[in-house]
PDB file of C-alpha atoms in Angstrom:
ATOM      1  CA  UNK A 270       0.000   0.000   0.000  1.00 53.00           C
ATOM      2  CA  UNK A 271       1.328   3.460  -0.994  1.00 51.00           C
ATOM      3  CA  UNK A 272       2.247   5.887   1.699  1.00 60.00           C
ATOM      4  CA  UNK A 273       0.243   9.112   2.120  1.00 60.00           C
ATOM      5  CA  UNK A 274       3.315  11.101   0.933  1.00 58.00           C
ATOM      6  CA  UNK A 275       3.521   9.076  -2.287  1.00 56.00           C
ATOM      7  CA  UNK A 276      -0.206   9.512  -2.893  1.00 52.00           C
ATOM      8  CA  UNK A 277       0.104  13.261  -2.337  1.00 66.00           C
ATOM      9  CA  UNK A 278       3.056  13.491  -4.804  1.00 64.00           C
ATOM     10  CA  UNK A 279       1.115  11.509  -7.390  1.00 68.00           C
ATOM     11  CA  UNK A 280      -1.857  13.842  -7.033  1.00 68.00           C
ATOM     12  CA  UNK A 281       0.431  16.882  -7.395  1.00 73.00           C
ATOM     13  CA  UNK A 282       2.065  15.414 -10.499  1.00 72.00           C
ATOM     14  CA  UNK A 283      -1.345  14.640 -11.999  1.00 76.00           C
ATOM     15  CA  UNK A 284      -2.571  18.119 -11.180  1.00 77.00           C
ATOM     16  CA  UNK A 285       0.479  19.740 -12.811  1.00 80.00           C
ATOM     17  CA  UNK A 286       0.049  17.506 -15.854  1.00 75.00           C
ATOM     18  CA  UNK A 287      -3.576  18.613 -16.163  1.00 76.00           C
ATOM     19  CA  UNK A 288      -2.587  22.294 -15.792  1.00 76.00           C
ATOM     20  CA  UNK A 289       0.117  22.003 -18.469  1.00 77.00           C
ATOM     21  CA  UNK A 290      -2.243  20.162 -20.815  1.00 76.00           C
ATOM     22  CA  UNK A 291      -4.932  22.806 -20.306  1.00 76.00           C
ATOM     23  CA  UNK A 292      -2.391  25.567 -20.929  1.00 74.00           C
ATOM     24  CA  UNK A 293      -1.306  23.928 -24.191  1.00 71.00           C
ATOM     25  CA  UNK A 294      -4.915  23.522 -25.277  1.00 74.00           C
ATOM     26  CA  UNK A 295      -5.571  27.205 -24.607  1.00 74.00           C
ATOM     27  CA  UNK A 296      -2.256  28.360 -26.093  1.00 76.00           C
ATOM     28  CA  UNK A 297      -3.043  27.281 -29.656  1.00 70.00           C
ATOM     29  CA  UNK A 298      -6.264  29.294 -30.101  1.00 77.00           C
ATOM     30  CA  UNK A 299      -4.741  32.269 -28.287  1.00 76.00           C
ATOM     31  CA  UNK A 300      -1.670  32.164 -30.532  1.00 78.00           C
ATOM     32  CA  UNK A 301      -3.829  31.786 -33.619  1.00 70.00           C
ATOM     33  CA  UNK A 302      -5.941  34.727 -32.528  1.00 78.00           C
ATOM     34  CA  UNK A 303      -2.877  36.883 -31.869  1.00 78.00           C
ATOM     35  CA  UNK A 304      -1.393  36.061 -35.267  1.00 73.00           C
ATOM     36  CA  UNK A 305      -4.744  36.820 -36.910  1.00 75.00           C
ATOM     37  CA  UNK A 306      -4.962  40.199 -35.167  1.00 82.00           C
ATOM     38  CA  UNK A 307      -1.384  41.087 -36.119  1.00 76.00           C
ATOM     39  CA  UNK A 308      -2.009  40.104 -39.727  1.00 73.00           C
ATOM     40  CA  UNK A 309      -5.202  42.157 -39.848  1.00 77.00           C
ATOM     41  CA  UNK A 310      -3.343  45.132 -38.408  1.00 77.00           C
ATOM     42  CA  UNK A 311      -0.518  44.766 -40.922  1.00 74.00           C
ATOM     43  CA  UNK A 312      -2.964  44.409 -43.812  1.00 75.00           C
ATOM     44  CA  UNK A 313      -4.727  47.573 -42.694  1.00 79.00           C
ATOM     45  CA  UNK A 314      -1.452  49.516 -42.512  1.00 75.00           C
ATOM     46  CA  UNK A 315       0.009  48.167 -45.730  1.00 77.00           C
ATOM     47  CA  UNK A 316      -2.630  46.525 -47.960  1.00 75.00           C
ATOM     48  CA  UNK A 317      -1.626  43.630 -50.185  1.00 69.00           C
ATOM     49  CA  UNK A 318      -4.500  44.237 -52.587  1.00 75.00           C
ATOM     50  CA  UNK A 319      -4.457  47.303 -54.769  1.00 75.00           C
ATOM     51  CA  UNK A 320      -7.793  48.393 -56.303  1.00 77.00           C
ATOM     52  CA  UNK A 321      -7.143  50.026 -59.656  1.00 81.00           C
ATOM     53  CA  UNK A 322      -9.519  52.865 -58.832  1.00 79.00           C
ATOM     54  CA  UNK A 323      -7.310  53.836 -55.881  1.00 80.00           C
ATOM     55  CA  UNK A 324      -4.097  53.775 -57.873  1.00 87.00           C
ATOM     56  CA  UNK A 325      -2.439  57.024 -58.948  1.00 87.00           C
ATOM     57  CA  UNK A 326      -2.354  55.797 -62.534  1.00 90.00           C
ATOM     58  CA  UNK A 327      -6.151  55.548 -62.674  1.00 90.00           C
ATOM     59  CA  UNK A 328      -6.765  59.265 -63.215  1.00 88.00           C
ATOM     60  CA  UNK A 329      -3.999  59.462 -65.828  1.00 88.00           C
ATOM     61  CA  UNK A 330      -5.349  56.580 -67.883  1.00 88.00           C
ATOM     62  CA  UNK A 331      -8.930  57.835 -67.525  1.00 89.00           C
ATOM     63  CA  UNK A 332      -7.882  61.152 -69.069  1.00 88.00           C
ATOM     64  CA  UNK A 333      -6.372  59.495 -72.161  1.00 91.00           C
ATOM     65  CA  UNK A 334      -9.186  59.009 -74.658  1.00 90.00           C
ATOM     66  CA  UNK A 335      -8.920  56.632 -77.648  1.00 88.00           C
ATOM     67  CA  UNK A 336      -8.613  59.645 -79.945  1.00 91.00           C
ATOM     68  CA  UNK A 337      -5.862  61.251 -77.830  1.00 93.00           C
ATOM     69  CA  UNK A 338      -2.596  62.132 -79.623  1.00 94.00           C
ATOM     70  CA  UNK A 339      -0.010  59.353 -79.770  1.00 95.00           C
ATOM     71  CA  UNK A 340       2.527  61.235 -77.607  1.00 95.00           C
ATOM     72  CA  UNK A 341      -0.056  61.476 -74.807  1.00 95.00           C
ATOM     73  CA  UNK A 342      -0.727  57.740 -75.059  1.00 95.00           C
ATOM     74  CA  UNK A 343       2.994  57.007 -74.994  1.00 96.00           C
ATOM     75  CA  UNK A 344       3.528  59.128 -71.888  1.00 96.00           C
ATOM     76  CA  UNK A 345       0.604  57.422 -70.130  1.00 96.00           C
ATOM     77  CA  UNK A 346       1.901  53.961 -71.021  1.00 96.00           C
ATOM     78  CA  UNK A 347       5.366  54.878 -69.749  1.00 97.00           C
ATOM     79  CA  UNK A 348       3.815  56.125 -66.496  1.00 96.00           C
ATOM     80  CA  UNK A 349       1.850  52.879 -66.139  1.00 95.00           C
ATOM     81  CA  UNK A 350       5.074  50.911 -66.600  1.00 96.00           C
ATOM     82  CA  UNK A 351       6.615  52.354 -63.424  1.00 96.00           C
ATOM     83  CA  UNK A 352       3.445  52.990 -61.422  1.00 95.00           C
ATOM     84  CA  UNK A 353       3.463  49.810 -59.338  1.00 94.00           C
ATOM     85  CA  UNK A 354       7.159  50.269 -58.520  1.00 96.00           C
ATOM     86  CA  UNK A 355       6.510  53.843 -57.393  1.00 96.00           C
ATOM     87  CA  UNK A 356       3.641  52.769 -55.179  1.00 93.00           C
ATOM     88  CA  UNK A 357       5.831  50.117 -53.552  1.00 94.00           C
ATOM     89  CA  UNK A 358       8.565  52.690 -52.911  1.00 95.00           C
ATOM     90  CA  UNK A 359       6.043  55.132 -51.411  1.00 93.00           C
ATOM     91  CA  UNK A 360       4.072  52.536 -49.411  1.00 90.00           C
ATOM     92  CA  UNK A 361       3.900  52.460 -45.613  1.00 86.00           C
ATOM     93  CA  UNK A 362       7.003  50.287 -45.146  1.00 89.00           C
ATOM     94  CA  UNK A 363       8.721  51.342 -48.358  1.00 92.00           C
ATOM     95  CA  UNK A 364      11.039  49.019 -50.232  1.00 95.00           C
ATOM     96  CA  UNK A 365      11.574  46.333 -47.594  1.00 92.00           C
ATOM     97  CA  UNK A 366      13.452  43.689 -49.613  1.00 92.00           C
ATOM     98  CA  UNK A 367      16.711  45.429 -48.712  1.00 93.00           C
ATOM     99  CA  UNK A 368      15.939  46.102 -45.036  1.00 91.00           C
ATOM    100  CA  UNK A 369      18.535  44.979 -42.511  1.00 89.00           C
ATOM    101  CA  UNK A 370      17.989  41.562 -40.947  1.00 85.00           C
ATOM    102  CA  UNK A 371      17.243  43.210 -37.567  1.00 84.00           C
ATOM    103  CA  UNK A 372      14.220  44.992 -39.064  1.00 85.00           C
ATOM    104  CA  UNK A 373      10.852  43.224 -38.636  1.00 79.00           C
ATOM    105  CA  UNK A 374       9.881  44.245 -42.177  1.00 79.00           C
ATOM    106  CA  UNK A 375      12.733  42.118 -43.543  1.00 79.00           C
ATOM    107  CA  UNK A 376      10.793  38.992 -42.593  1.00 77.00           C
ATOM    108  CA  UNK A 377       7.498  39.923 -44.254  1.00 77.00           C
ATOM    109  CA  UNK A 378       7.990  37.308 -46.957  1.00 77.00           C
ATOM    110  CA  UNK A 379       4.685  37.891 -48.746  1.00 80.00           C
ATOM    111  CA  UNK A 380       5.689  41.518 -49.165  1.00 86.00           C
ATOM    112  CA  UNK A 381       9.196  40.558 -50.262  1.00 88.00           C
ATOM    113  CA  UNK A 382       7.791  38.150 -52.850  1.00 87.00           C
ATOM    114  CA  UNK A 383       5.501  40.851 -54.184  1.00 89.00           C
ATOM    115  CA  UNK A 384       8.307  43.386 -54.477  1.00 92.00           C
ATOM    116  CA  UNK A 385      10.576  40.868 -56.212  1.00 92.00           C
ATOM    117  CA  UNK A 386       7.750  40.390 -58.691  1.00 90.00           C
ATOM    118  CA  UNK A 387       7.275  44.146 -59.123  1.00 93.00           C
ATOM    119  CA  UNK A 388      10.887  44.893 -60.012  1.00 95.00           C
ATOM    120  CA  UNK A 389      11.074  41.861 -62.301  1.00 94.00           C
ATOM    121  CA  UNK A 390       7.961  42.964 -64.210  1.00 93.00           C
ATOM    122  CA  UNK A 391       9.267  46.535 -64.381  1.00 96.00           C
ATOM    123  CA  UNK A 392      12.568  45.377 -65.853  1.00 96.00           C
ATOM    124  CA  UNK A 393      10.944  43.186 -68.466  1.00 95.00           C
ATOM    125  CA  UNK A 394       8.406  45.800 -69.577  1.00 95.00           C
ATOM    126  CA  UNK A 395      11.050  48.549 -69.612  1.00 97.00           C
ATOM    127  CA  UNK A 396      13.122  46.479 -72.026  1.00 96.00           C
ATOM    128  CA  UNK A 397      10.150  45.894 -74.326  1.00 96.00           C
ATOM    129  CA  UNK A 398       9.094  49.544 -74.260  1.00 97.00           C
ATOM    130  CA  UNK A 399      12.585  50.885 -74.966  1.00 97.00           C
ATOM    131  CA  UNK A 400      13.440  48.421 -77.732  1.00 95.00           C
ATOM    132  CA  UNK A 401      10.046  48.228 -79.473  1.00 95.00           C
ATOM    133  CA  UNK A 402       7.855  51.239 -78.747  1.00 96.00           C
ATOM    134  CA  UNK A 403      10.374  54.075 -78.416  1.00 96.00           C
ATOM    135  CA  UNK A 404      11.993  53.462 -81.806  1.00 94.00           C
ATOM    136  CA  UNK A 405      10.906  53.754 -85.440  1.00 91.00           C
ATOM    137  CA  UNK A 406      12.553  50.462 -86.378  1.00 84.00           C
ATOM    138  CA  UNK A 407      14.980  47.803 -85.238  1.00 81.00           C
ATOM    139  CA  UNK A 408      17.968  49.721 -86.597  1.00 85.00           C
ATOM    140  CA  UNK A 409      16.914  52.983 -84.963  1.00 90.00           C
ATOM    141  CA  UNK A 410      18.989  54.178 -81.996  1.00 91.00           C
ATOM    142  CA  UNK A 411      17.527  53.531 -78.554  1.00 94.00           C
ATOM    143  CA  UNK A 412      16.449  56.514 -76.478  1.00 97.00           C
ATOM    144  CA  UNK A 413      19.316  57.337 -74.104  1.00 97.00           C
ATOM    145  CA  UNK A 414      17.035  58.106 -71.164  1.00 98.00           C
ATOM    146  CA  UNK A 415      15.255  54.760 -71.408  1.00 98.00           C
ATOM    147  CA  UNK A 416      18.508  52.937 -72.051  1.00 97.00           C
ATOM    148  CA  UNK A 417      20.054  54.264 -68.832  1.00 98.00           C
ATOM    149  CA  UNK A 418      16.855  53.578 -66.883  1.00 98.00           C
ATOM    150  CA  UNK A 419      16.647  49.918 -67.894  1.00 97.00           C
ATOM    151  CA  UNK A 420      20.364  49.051 -68.042  1.00 96.00           C
ATOM    152  CA  UNK A 421      21.637  50.900 -64.961  1.00 96.00           C
ATOM    153  CA  UNK A 422      18.796  51.894 -62.636  1.00 98.00           C
ATOM    154  CA  UNK A 423      16.094  49.221 -62.839  1.00 98.00           C
ATOM    155  CA  UNK A 424      18.737  46.521 -63.331  1.00 97.00           C
ATOM    156  CA  UNK A 425      20.258  47.384 -59.944  1.00 97.00           C
ATOM    157  CA  UNK A 426      20.022  44.670 -57.293  1.00 96.00           C
ATOM    158  CA  UNK A 427      16.860  44.785 -55.198  1.00 94.00           C
ATOM    159  CA  UNK A 428      18.512  44.082 -51.821  1.00 93.00           C
ATOM    160  CA  UNK A 429      21.144  46.826 -51.491  1.00 95.00           C
ATOM    161  CA  UNK A 430      20.624  48.809 -48.306  1.00 92.00           C
ATOM    162  CA  UNK A 431      23.268  51.521 -48.804  1.00 90.00           C
ATOM    163  CA  UNK A 432      25.907  53.002 -51.141  1.00 90.00           C
ATOM    164  CA  UNK A 433      23.740  53.163 -53.149  1.00 95.00           C
ATOM    165  CA  UNK A 434      20.420  51.867 -51.925  1.00 96.00           C
ATOM    166  CA  UNK A 435      18.004  50.037 -54.174  1.00 97.00           C
ATOM    167  CA  UNK A 436      15.392  52.736 -53.547  1.00 96.00           C
ATOM    168  CA  UNK A 437      17.646  55.538 -54.753  1.00 97.00           C
ATOM    169  CA  UNK A 438      18.545  53.699 -57.960  1.00 98.00           C
ATOM    170  CA  UNK A 439      14.940  52.830 -58.741  1.00 98.00           C
ATOM    171  CA  UNK A 440      13.826  56.406 -58.141  1.00 98.00           C
ATOM    172  CA  UNK A 441      16.516  57.578 -60.566  1.00 98.00           C
ATOM    173  CA  UNK A 442      15.105  55.143 -63.105  1.00 98.00           C
ATOM    174  CA  UNK A 443      11.597  56.527 -62.574  1.00 98.00           C
ATOM    175  CA  UNK A 444      12.924  60.058 -62.990  1.00 98.00           C
ATOM    176  CA  UNK A 445      14.526  59.093 -66.302  1.00 98.00           C
ATOM    177  CA  UNK A 446      11.173  57.725 -67.444  1.00 98.00           C
ATOM    178  CA  UNK A 447       9.568  61.056 -66.497  1.00 97.00           C
ATOM    179  CA  UNK A 448      12.109  62.952 -68.582  1.00 98.00           C
ATOM    180  CA  UNK A 449      11.361  60.691 -71.516  1.00 98.00           C
ATOM    181  CA  UNK A 450       7.613  61.301 -71.077  1.00 97.00           C
ATOM    182  CA  UNK A 451       8.160  65.066 -71.113  1.00 97.00           C
ATOM    183  CA  UNK A 452      10.289  64.743 -74.238  1.00 97.00           C
ATOM    184  CA  UNK A 453       7.609  62.635 -75.952  1.00 97.00           C
ATOM    185  CA  UNK A 454       4.945  65.249 -75.259  1.00 95.00           C
ATOM    186  CA  UNK A 455       7.223  67.954 -76.657  1.00 95.00           C
ATOM    187  CA  UNK A 456       7.922  65.948 -79.798  1.00 94.00           C
ATOM    188  CA  UNK A 457      11.583  65.447 -78.872  1.00 96.00           C
ATOM    189  CA  UNK A 458      11.386  61.668 -78.313  1.00 96.00           C
ATOM    190  CA  UNK A 459       9.816  58.760 -80.151  1.00 96.00           C
ATOM    191  CA  UNK A 460       6.692  56.774 -79.311  1.00 97.00           C
ATOM    192  CA  UNK A 461       5.741  54.482 -82.165  1.00 95.00           C
ATOM    193  CA  UNK A 462       3.206  51.758 -81.337  1.00 93.00           C
ATOM    194  CA  UNK A 463       1.763  49.871 -84.285  1.00 91.00           C
ATOM    195  CA  UNK A 464      -0.975  47.238 -84.208  1.00 90.00           C
ATOM    196  CA  UNK A 465       1.602  44.442 -84.422  1.00 93.00           C
ATOM    197  CA  UNK A 466       3.396  45.961 -81.412  1.00 93.00           C
ATOM    198  CA  UNK A 467       0.227  45.562 -79.345  1.00 92.00           C
ATOM    199  CA  UNK A 468       0.028  41.900 -80.330  1.00 94.00           C
ATOM    200  CA  UNK A 469       3.735  41.382 -79.634  1.00 94.00           C
ATOM    201  CA  UNK A 470       3.359  43.014 -76.223  1.00 93.00           C
ATOM    202  CA  UNK A 471       0.562  40.642 -75.213  1.00 92.00           C
ATOM    203  CA  UNK A 472       2.521  37.647 -76.482  1.00 93.00           C
ATOM    204  CA  UNK A 473       5.608  38.848 -74.615  1.00 92.00           C
ATOM    205  CA  UNK A 474       3.710  39.157 -71.323  1.00 89.00           C
ATOM    206  CA  UNK A 475       2.255  35.659 -71.771  1.00 89.00           C
ATOM    207  CA  UNK A 476       5.554  34.093 -72.821  1.00 88.00           C
ATOM    208  CA  UNK A 477       7.718  31.802 -70.694  1.00 84.00           C
ATOM    209  CA  UNK A 478      10.308  34.553 -70.614  1.00 83.00           C
ATOM    210  CA  UNK A 479       7.989  36.626 -68.438  1.00 84.00           C
ATOM    211  CA  UNK A 480       5.739  34.120 -66.670  1.00 78.00           C
ATOM    212  CA  UNK A 481       8.334  31.464 -65.764  1.00 72.00           C
ATOM    213  CA  UNK A 482      10.334  33.782 -63.510  1.00 67.00           C
ATOM    214  CA  UNK A 483       7.420  34.705 -61.179  1.00 56.00           C
ATOM    215  CA  UNK A 484       6.474  31.023 -60.934  1.00 50.00           C
ATOM    216  CA  UNK A 485      10.038  30.159 -59.918  1.00 47.00           C
ATOM    217  CA  UNK A 486      10.002  32.893 -57.268  1.00 50.00           C
ATOM    218  CA  UNK A 487       6.637  31.607 -56.025  1.00 43.00           C
ATOM    219  CA  UNK A 488       8.185  28.177 -55.509  1.00 41.00           C
ATOM    220  CA  UNK A 489      11.251  29.553 -53.733  1.00 47.00           C
ATOM    221  CA  UNK A 490       9.118  31.526 -51.306  1.00 46.00           C
ATOM    222  CA  UNK A 491       7.201  28.455 -50.160  1.00 39.00           C
ATOM    223  CA  UNK A 492       4.027  29.042 -52.082  1.00 41.00           C
ATOM    224  CA  UNK A 493       3.403  32.686 -51.163  1.00 41.00           C
ATOM    225  CA  UNK A 494       1.760  34.625 -53.949  1.00 39.00           C
ATOM    226  CA  UNK A 495       3.691  37.076 -56.095  1.00 37.00           C
ATOM    227  CA  UNK A 496       2.524  40.249 -57.693  1.00 37.00           C
ATOM    228  CA  UNK A 497      -0.894  39.756 -59.229  1.00 38.00           C
ATOM    229  CA  UNK A 498      -0.594  40.821 -62.838  1.00 36.00           C
ATOM    230  CA  UNK A 499      -2.705  43.774 -63.868  1.00 38.00           C
TER     231      UNK A 499
END
C-alpha cells in the first residue's frame, strides 16, 4: 500500500500535468488569434491588394481618350510601366526587400515576394518599351534616357541597403522615365506603337520569358503569392 506522501506526490504530479495540458490547449487558439490580429493590423497599414480605382495611374489613364494624340498615349503607357514600382517605394514600409535583418519588415515574406515580382515585371516591360515602342525600327537608336533607366537603374540589385540603396537607384530610373515622357509630349522623343506591337506586347507578357520567372520565385518563397498581374 502506498504511503500518504507518495499519494500526495502523485496527485500533485497529476494536477500539474492537467494544468500544463490545459495551458497547451488554450495556447493554440490564443496564438492563432494573436497572429490573426497582427495580420489584420498589418494588412490595414500596408494593404496587399491594390484596387485600380485607388491607384495614382487611374486618373492618368482615364484622361487618355482613344482619340488622344499618340505622344499622350505614350507618356501614359510609360507612367503605367513604373506605377506599381513607385507605389511600392512610397508605401507604408517602403522598399523592404533590402531592409537589414534586424528589421521586422525584412521577414514579411509575402511583401518581399511581391516586391521581387514588381521589379522583375518593371525590368521586363522597360526592355520591351525601350526596344520596341520608343523606336521607329529595329535599326533605330535607342532613347538614351530609357537605355540608362533599364540598363543601370532598374537593373540594380533589389537588396542593397546603402551606397547606393536600391530605392535611390529605382527612383533615378523613374525620374529618367519622367524625362522621356516630357520629351515625348514635346515631340523630342519617339513613341511608335503599331498594331503588331500591341500583339507582340501581349505575347511577350504571356511568354515563358515573363511568366516562368514569377512562378520560380513563387516556388522559392514556399508558395506565397507574387505580384498579381494587372
